[in-house]
């Protein structure tokens, strides 16, 4: 299909499509005539994925490109590919100090109590340290105090994640699922949390 | 303290502080002399809260202002204040079509199965419908199929949330906790999810 049709199918303007190709988010179409570039269903699919990461996941163009690079990388074992995709999905929006020793110790102890084996380089460690340090600064030690209960509940979420990931038929589909399930999944979980909060608040405060 | 000291204490530049005052995120300082404006510890505290919402929560200035308005509103019962704060924490980044009837029915049925009583206006409903519709478009029905298991795990998260909220000593602190615990809490939960995923992936794919 030509770019106009790709734009109609996906609801993304031709200018944005061209921008995504230049930014490396979307492979270029195939040049079939001097003045015509052809796009296939794979382009439409990828375009929907890019929009989902940016619009629902709130990712920047740079972050989306970094994550999609893992998907396009190929030639990895499932374990390597899952790890690479997970680490590319870094949550930190700023490079914080990351060095609050009290928060760092609290996170290390939490991981030890739950028996979670996690590499030192997992960026989610630094995120957790940073947010816990901020929560303490704001005087919300009560949230930090409930971390064990949160971790226990989240372990069930992650178990569902891993079970669904393990069912994917190819390495490529596994990586795409890790990306989509993690990024869009965060929004699904946040939405479910708000719905459950309203239901439970009704009993607590209603 | 003068603006230079407030800036040193919080690590926020004087220009940004002035911008936040103009945007209504921070109350103005008290003018003590013709050429001097005084800020107190409450300003430093509020400034840290604003930074946390923007930098860790990824909120826009407009969204942060809308949420802080609830905090400054006062004169509400705990139940009203919690509800107002929750609804102000809308997750949607774009006004999607929101109307996918299949996804809408799936969300309604999920809520019914779990017995969650949630108002039609809760913005998290529309978010969930939108993300589920996108997941289906991308061919990830397997994620949508696991919604019941996710909802069960998230209900435990929300139960911890409500228990901690219920322990707050005043309406104002309750509202602040709802805001901070929800926004920063989303990031904490997403980080915990990635850590648990790595641990569980090790067994599944390692």
Coordinates of C-alpha atoms in Angstrom, one line a residue:
Chain A
X1 CA 0.0 0.0 0.0
X2 CA 1.1 3.6 -0.5
X3 CA 1.7 6.0 2.4
X4 CA -1.7 7.6 2.2
X5 CA -3.4 4.2 2.7
X6 CA -1.0 3.3 5.5
X7 CA -2.0 6.6 7.1
X8 CA -5.7 5.9 6.7
X9 CA -5.4 2.3 8.1
X10 CA -3.5 3.3 11.2
X11 CA -4.7 6.9 11.8
X12 CA -1.2 8.1 11.8
X13 CA -0.4 11.1 9.6
X14 CA 2.0 10.7 6.6
X15 CA 4.3 13.3 8.1
X16 CA 4.5 11.3 11.4
X17 CA 5.1 8.0 9.5
X18 CA 8.0 9.6 7.6
X19 CA 9.4 11.0 10.9
X20 CA 9.2 7.5 12.5
X21 CA 11.1 6.0 9.5
X22 CA 13.9 8.6 9.9
X23 CA 14.0 8.0 13.7
X24 CA 14.5 4.2 13.1
X25 CA 11.2 3.2 14.7
X26 CA 9.7 1.9 11.4
X27 CA 11.6 0.2 8.6
X28 CA 11.4 2.2 5.3
X29 CA 8.9 1.1 2.7
X30 CA 10.1 -0.6 -0.5
X31 CA 10.7 1.7 -3.4
X32 CA 8.8 0.2 -6.3
X33 CA 8.8 3.0 -8.8
X34 CA 10.8 6.2 -9.1
X35 CA 8.1 8.0 -7.2
X36 CA 6.3 5.3 -5.2
X37 CA 7.1 3.6 -1.9
X38 CA 5.2 0.5 -0.9
X39 CA 4.3 -0.5 2.7
X40 CA 3.0 -3.9 3.8
X41 CA 0.9 -5.2 6.7
X42 CA 4.0 -5.5 8.8
X43 CA 4.4 -1.7 8.6
X44 CA 0.8 -1.2 9.8
X45 CA 1.4 -3.6 12.6
X46 CA 4.7 -2.0 13.7
X47 CA 3.1 1.4 13.5
X48 CA 0.4 0.4 15.9
X49 CA 3.0 -1.0 18.3
X50 CA 5.0 2.3 18.1
X51 CA 1.8 4.3 18.8
X52 CA 0.9 2.1 21.8
X53 CA 4.4 2.5 23.4
X54 CA 4.3 6.3 22.9
X55 CA 0.6 7.1 23.5
X56 CA -0.3 4.5 26.2
X57 CA 3.1 3.8 27.6
X58 CA 4.1 7.5 27.6
X59 CA 7.6 6.5 26.1
X60 CA 9.7 9.1 24.4
X61 CA 10.8 8.5 20.7
X62 CA 14.3 7.7 22.0
X63 CA 13.2 5.2 24.6
X64 CA 10.8 3.5 22.1
X65 CA 13.6 3.3 19.5
X66 CA 16.0 1.7 22.1
X67 CA 13.4 -0.9 23.1
X68 CA 12.5 -1.7 19.5
X69 CA 16.2 -2.2 18.7
X70 CA 16.1 -5.3 21.0
X71 CA 13.1 -6.6 19.0
X72 CA 14.9 -6.1 15.7
X73 CA 18.2 -7.4 17.0
X74 CA 17.4 -11.1 16.6
X75 CA 19.9 -13.9 17.1
X76 CA 19.5 -14.1 20.9
X77 CA 18.3 -16.9 23.1
X78 CA 15.0 -16.4 24.8
X79 CA 16.7 -15.8 28.1
X80 CA 19.1 -13.2 26.7
X81 CA 16.3 -11.5 24.7
X82 CA 13.9 -11.3 27.7
X83 CA 16.7 -9.8 29.8
X84 CA 17.7 -7.3 27.2
X85 CA 14.2 -6.2 26.7
X86 CA 13.5 -5.9 30.4
X87 CA 16.6 -3.8 31.0
X88 CA 15.8 -1.6 28.0
X89 CA 12.5 -0.8 29.7
X90 CA 14.1 1.4 32.3
X91 CA 11.6 3.4 34.3
X92 CA 13.8 6.2 35.4
X93 CA 12.9 9.6 33.9
X94 CA 15.8 11.4 35.5
X95 CA 19.3 10.3 36.5
X96 CA 18.7 10.8 40.2
X97 CA 21.4 10.6 42.8
X98 CA 20.5 6.9 43.3
X99 CA 22.9 6.8 46.2
X100 CA 20.7 7.1 49.3
X101 CA 22.3 4.5 51.5
X102 CA 19.3 3.9 53.8
X103 CA 17.0 3.4 50.8
X104 CA 19.6 1.2 49.1
X105 CA 19.9 -1.0 52.2
X106 CA 16.1 -1.2 52.5
X107 CA 15.8 -2.5 48.9
X108 CA 18.7 -5.0 49.3
X109 CA 17.0 -6.4 52.5
X110 CA 13.6 -6.6 50.8
X111 CA 15.1 -8.6 47.9
X112 CA 16.9 -10.9 50.4
X113 CA 13.7 -11.4 52.5
X114 CA 11.8 -12.4 49.4
X115 CA 14.6 -14.5 48.0
X116 CA 14.5 -12.6 44.7
X117 CA 17.8 -13.2 42.7
X118 CA 18.3 -10.0 40.7
X119 CA 21.4 -8.7 39.0
X120 CA 23.0 -5.6 40.4
X121 CA 22.6 -3.9 37.0
X122 CA 18.8 -4.4 36.8
X123 CA 17.7 -0.7 36.4
X124 CA 14.6 -1.3 38.4
X125 CA 16.8 -1.6 41.5
X126 CA 18.0 2.0 41.1
X127 CA 14.4 3.1 40.4
X128 CA 13.1 1.5 43.5
X129 CA 16.0 3.0 45.6
X130 CA 15.2 6.4 44.2
X131 CA 11.5 6.3 44.7
X132 CA 11.9 5.0 48.3
X133 CA 14.4 7.8 49.1
X134 CA 11.8 10.3 47.8
X135 CA 9.0 8.8 49.7
X136 CA 11.1 9.0 52.9
X137 CA 12.0 12.7 52.1
X138 CA 8.3 13.4 51.8
X139 CA 7.6 11.8 55.1
X140 CA 5.8 8.8 53.7
X141 CA 7.7 6.1 55.5
X142 CA 4.4 4.2 55.9
X143 CA 4.5 3.4 52.2
X144 CA 8.0 2.1 52.4
X145 CA 7.0 0.1 55.5
X146 CA 4.4 -1.7 53.4
X147 CA 6.9 -2.7 50.7
X148 CA 7.0 -6.4 51.8
X149 CA 3.2 -6.7 51.3
X150 CA 3.4 -4.9 48.0
X151 CA 6.2 -7.2 46.8
X152 CA 4.3 -10.3 47.8
X153 CA 1.3 -9.1 45.7
X154 CA 3.4 -8.1 42.8
X155 CA 5.2 -11.4 42.7
X156 CA 1.8 -12.9 41.7
X157 CA 1.5 -10.4 38.9
X158 CA 5.0 -11.3 37.7
X159 CA 4.2 -15.0 37.8
X160 CA 1.2 -14.4 35.5
X161 CA 3.6 -12.3 33.2
X162 CA 6.2 -15.1 33.0
X163 CA 3.6 -17.8 32.4
X164 CA 2.1 -15.8 29.4
X165 CA 5.6 -15.0 28.1
X166 CA 6.6 -18.7 28.3
X167 CA 3.6 -19.5 26.0
X168 CA 4.8 -17.4 23.1
X169 CA 5.8 -19.5 20.1
X170 CA 9.0 -17.7 18.9
X171 CA 11.8 -15.6 20.3
X172 CA 10.6 -12.6 18.3
X173 CA 7.1 -12.9 19.7
X174 CA 8.5 -13.5 23.2
X175 CA 10.4 -10.2 23.0
X176 CA 7.4 -8.3 21.6
X177 CA 5.3 -9.7 24.4
X178 CA 7.8 -8.7 27.0
X179 CA 7.8 -5.2 25.6
X180 CA 4.0 -4.8 25.1
X181 CA 3.1 -6.7 28.3
X182 CA 5.5 -4.7 30.4
X183 CA 4.7 -1.2 29.0
X184 CA 1.0 -1.5 28.3
X185 CA 0.7 -3.9 31.3
X186 CA 2.0 -1.2 33.7
X187 CA -1.0 0.9 32.5
X188 CA -3.4 -2.0 32.8
X189 CA -2.2 -2.7 36.4
X190 CA -2.4 1.0 37.4
X191 CA -5.9 1.2 36.1
X192 CA -7.0 -2.0 37.9
X193 CA -5.4 -0.6 41.0
X194 CA -7.5 2.5 40.9
X195 CA -10.7 0.5 40.2
X196 CA -9.9 -1.9 43.2
X197 CA -9.1 1.2 45.3
X198 CA -12.5 2.7 44.6
X199 CA -14.2 -0.5 45.5
X200 CA -12.3 -1.1 48.7
X201 CA -12.5 2.6 49.7
X202 CA -16.2 2.4 49.6
X203 CA -16.1 0.0 52.5
X204 CA -13.3 1.8 54.4
X205 CA -14.5 5.4 54.1
X206 CA -18.0 5.3 52.5
Chain B
X1 CA 14.3 31.8 53.8
X2 CA 15.0 33.7 50.6
X3 CA 14.5 32.1 47.2
X4 CA 18.3 31.4 46.9
X5 CA 18.2 29.3 50.0
X6 CA 15.0 27.5 49.0
X7 CA 16.7 26.7 45.7
X8 CA 19.8 25.3 47.5
X9 CA 17.7 23.2 50.0
X10 CA 15.6 21.6 47.3
X11 CA 17.9 21.6 44.3
X12 CA 15.3 23.4 42.2
X13 CA 16.5 26.5 40.4
X14 CA 15.1 29.9 41.3
X15 CA 13.7 30.3 37.8
X16 CA 11.8 27.0 38.1
X17 CA 10.5 28.0 41.6
X18 CA 9.1 31.2 40.1
X19 CA 7.5 29.3 37.2
X20 CA 5.8 26.9 39.7
X21 CA 4.4 29.8 41.6
X22 CA 3.0 31.4 38.4
X23 CA 1.6 28.0 37.4
X24 CA -0.2 27.7 40.8
X25 CA 1.8 24.6 41.9
X26 CA 3.4 26.4 44.8
X27 CA 1.9 29.2 46.9
X28 CA 3.8 32.5 46.6
X29 CA 6.2 33.5 49.4
X30 CA 5.4 36.2 51.8
X31 CA 6.7 39.6 50.9
X32 CA 8.5 40.9 53.9
X33 CA 10.3 44.0 52.5
X34 CA 10.0 45.9 49.2
X35 CA 12.6 43.6 47.6
X36 CA 12.4 40.4 49.7
X37 CA 10.1 37.4 49.6
X38 CA 10.2 34.9 52.3
X39 CA 9.6 31.1 52.0
X40 CA 9.0 28.7 54.8
X41 CA 9.5 24.9 55.4
X42 CA 6.1 24.3 53.9
X43 CA 7.3 25.7 50.6
X44 CA 10.3 23.4 50.6
X45 CA 8.0 20.4 51.4
X46 CA 5.6 21.3 48.6
X47 CA 8.4 21.8 46.2
X48 CA 9.7 18.3 46.9
X49 CA 6.2 17.0 46.3
X50 CA 5.8 18.8 43.0
X51 CA 9.2 17.5 41.8
X52 CA 8.3 14.0 42.8
X53 CA 5.0 14.1 40.8
X54 CA 6.7 15.5 37.8
X55 CA 10.1 13.7 37.8
X56 CA 9.1 10.3 39.2
X57 CA 5.4 10.2 38.3
X58 CA 6.1 11.7 34.9
X59 CA 3.1 14.1 35.3
X60 CA 2.7 17.2 33.2
X61 CA 2.6 20.7 34.9
X62 CA -1.1 20.9 34.1
X63 CA -1.9 17.4 35.6
X64 CA 0.2 18.1 38.7
X65 CA -1.7 21.4 39.2
X66 CA -5.1 19.7 38.8
X67 CA -4.2 17.1 41.4
X68 CA -2.7 19.5 43.9
X69 CA -5.9 21.6 43.6
X70 CA -7.7 18.7 45.3
X71 CA -5.1 18.8 48.1
X72 CA -5.5 22.6 48.5
X73 CA -9.3 22.4 48.2
X74 CA -10.0 21.4 51.8
X75 CA -13.5 21.2 53.3
X76 CA -14.3 17.7 52.1
X77 CA -15.0 14.4 53.9
X78 CA -12.3 11.8 53.7
X79 CA -14.5 9.7 51.3
X80 CA -15.1 12.7 49.0
X81 CA -11.5 13.8 49.1
X82 CA -10.2 10.3 48.3
X83 CA -12.6 10.0 45.4
X84 CA -11.7 13.4 44.0
X85 CA -8.0 12.8 44.3
X86 CA -8.4 9.3 42.7
X87 CA -10.3 10.7 39.7
X88 CA -7.9 13.6 39.3
X89 CA -5.1 11.0 38.8
X90 CA -6.4 10.0 35.4
X91 CA -3.9 7.8 33.5
X92 CA -5.0 8.6 30.0
X93 CA -2.4 10.5 28.0
X94 CA -4.6 10.8 24.9
X95 CA -8.3 11.0 24.5
X96 CA -8.7 7.7 22.7
X97 CA -11.8 6.5 21.0
X98 CA -12.7 4.7 24.2
X99 CA -15.6 3.1 22.5
X100 CA -14.4 -0.4 21.5
X101 CA -17.6 -2.4 22.5
X102 CA -15.8 -5.7 22.8
X103 CA -13.2 -4.3 25.2
X104 CA -15.9 -2.4 27.1
X105 CA -17.9 -5.5 27.6
X106 CA -14.8 -7.4 28.7
X107 CA -14.0 -4.8 31.4
X108 CA -17.7 -4.7 32.6
X109 CA -17.7 -8.5 32.9
X110 CA -14.4 -8.5 34.7
X111 CA -15.7 -6.0 37.3
X112 CA -18.9 -8.0 37.7
X113 CA -16.9 -11.3 38.2
X114 CA -14.7 -9.7 40.9
X115 CA -17.7 -7.9 42.5
X116 CA -15.9 -4.5 42.2
X117 CA -18.4 -1.7 42.6
X118 CA -17.0 1.2 40.6
X119 CA -18.7 4.3 39.3
X120 CA -19.2 4.6 35.6
X121 CA -17.2 7.9 35.7
X122 CA -14.0 6.4 37.2
X123 CA -11.5 7.4 34.5
X124 CA -9.6 4.1 35.1
X125 CA -12.5 2.3 33.4
X126 CA -11.9 4.1 30.1
X127 CA -8.2 3.6 30.4
X128 CA -8.6 -0.1 30.9
X129 CA -11.0 -0.3 28.0
X130 CA -8.6 1.6 25.8
X131 CA -5.5 -0.4 26.7
X132 CA -7.4 -3.7 26.3
X133 CA -8.6 -2.6 22.8
X134 CA -5.1 -1.8 21.8
X135 CA -3.7 -5.1 23.2
X136 CA -6.3 -6.9 21.0
X137 CA -5.4 -4.8 18.0
X138 CA -1.8 -5.8 18.5
X139 CA -2.8 -9.5 18.7
X140 CA -2.0 -9.9 22.4
X141 CA -5.3 -11.4 23.4
X142 CA -3.3 -13.6 25.8
X143 CA -2.7 -10.6 28.1
X144 CA -6.4 -9.7 28.1
X145 CA -7.2 -13.4 28.8
X146 CA -5.1 -13.2 32.0
X147 CA -7.0 -10.1 33.3
X148 CA -8.8 -12.0 36.0
X149 CA -5.5 -13.3 37.5
X150 CA -4.0 -9.7 37.3
X151 CA -7.1 -8.3 38.9
X152 CA -6.9 -10.8 41.8
X153 CA -3.2 -9.9 42.5
X154 CA -3.9 -6.1 42.2
X155 CA -6.8 -6.3 44.6
X156 CA -4.2 -7.3 47.3
X157 CA -2.1 -4.2 46.3
X158 CA -5.2 -2.0 46.7
X159 CA -6.0 -3.5 50.0
X160 CA -2.6 -2.5 51.3
X161 CA -3.1 1.0 49.8
X162 CA -6.5 1.4 51.6
X163 CA -5.1 0.1 54.9
X164 CA -2.2 2.7 54.8
X165 CA -4.5 5.5 53.7
X166 CA -6.9 4.7 56.5
X167 CA -4.1 5.2 59.0
X168 CA -3.5 8.8 58.0
X169 CA -4.3 11.2 60.9
X170 CA -6.1 14.1 58.9
X171 CA -8.1 14.6 55.7
X172 CA -5.2 16.7 54.3
X173 CA -2.6 14.0 55.0
X174 CA -5.0 11.4 53.6
X175 CA -5.4 13.3 50.3
X176 CA -1.6 13.8 50.1
X177 CA -1.1 10.1 50.7
X178 CA -3.6 9.1 48.1
X179 CA -1.7 11.3 45.6
X180 CA 1.8 10.3 46.5
X181 CA 1.0 6.7 47.1
X182 CA -0.8 6.4 43.8
X183 CA 1.6 8.3 41.6
X184 CA 4.9 7.2 43.2
X185 CA 3.3 3.9 44.1
X186 CA 2.7 3.1 40.4
X187 CA 6.5 3.5 39.9
X188 CA 7.3 1.4 42.9
X189 CA 5.0 -1.4 41.8
X190 CA 6.3 -1.3 38.2
X191 CA 9.9 -1.5 39.6
X192 CA 9.0 -4.4 41.9
X193 CA 7.3 -6.1 38.9
X194 CA 10.5 -5.9 36.8
X195 CA 12.6 -7.3 39.7
X196 CA 10.2 -10.2 40.3
X197 CA 10.0 -10.9 36.6
X198 CA 13.8 -11.2 36.4
X199 CA 13.8 -13.6 39.4
X200 CA 11.0 -15.7 38.0
X201 CA 12.4 -15.6 34.4
X202 CA 15.6 -17.1 35.7
X203 CA 13.7 -20.3 36.5
X204 CA 11.5 -20.3 33.4
X205 CA 14.1 -19.4 30.7
X206 CA 17.5 -19.5 32.4

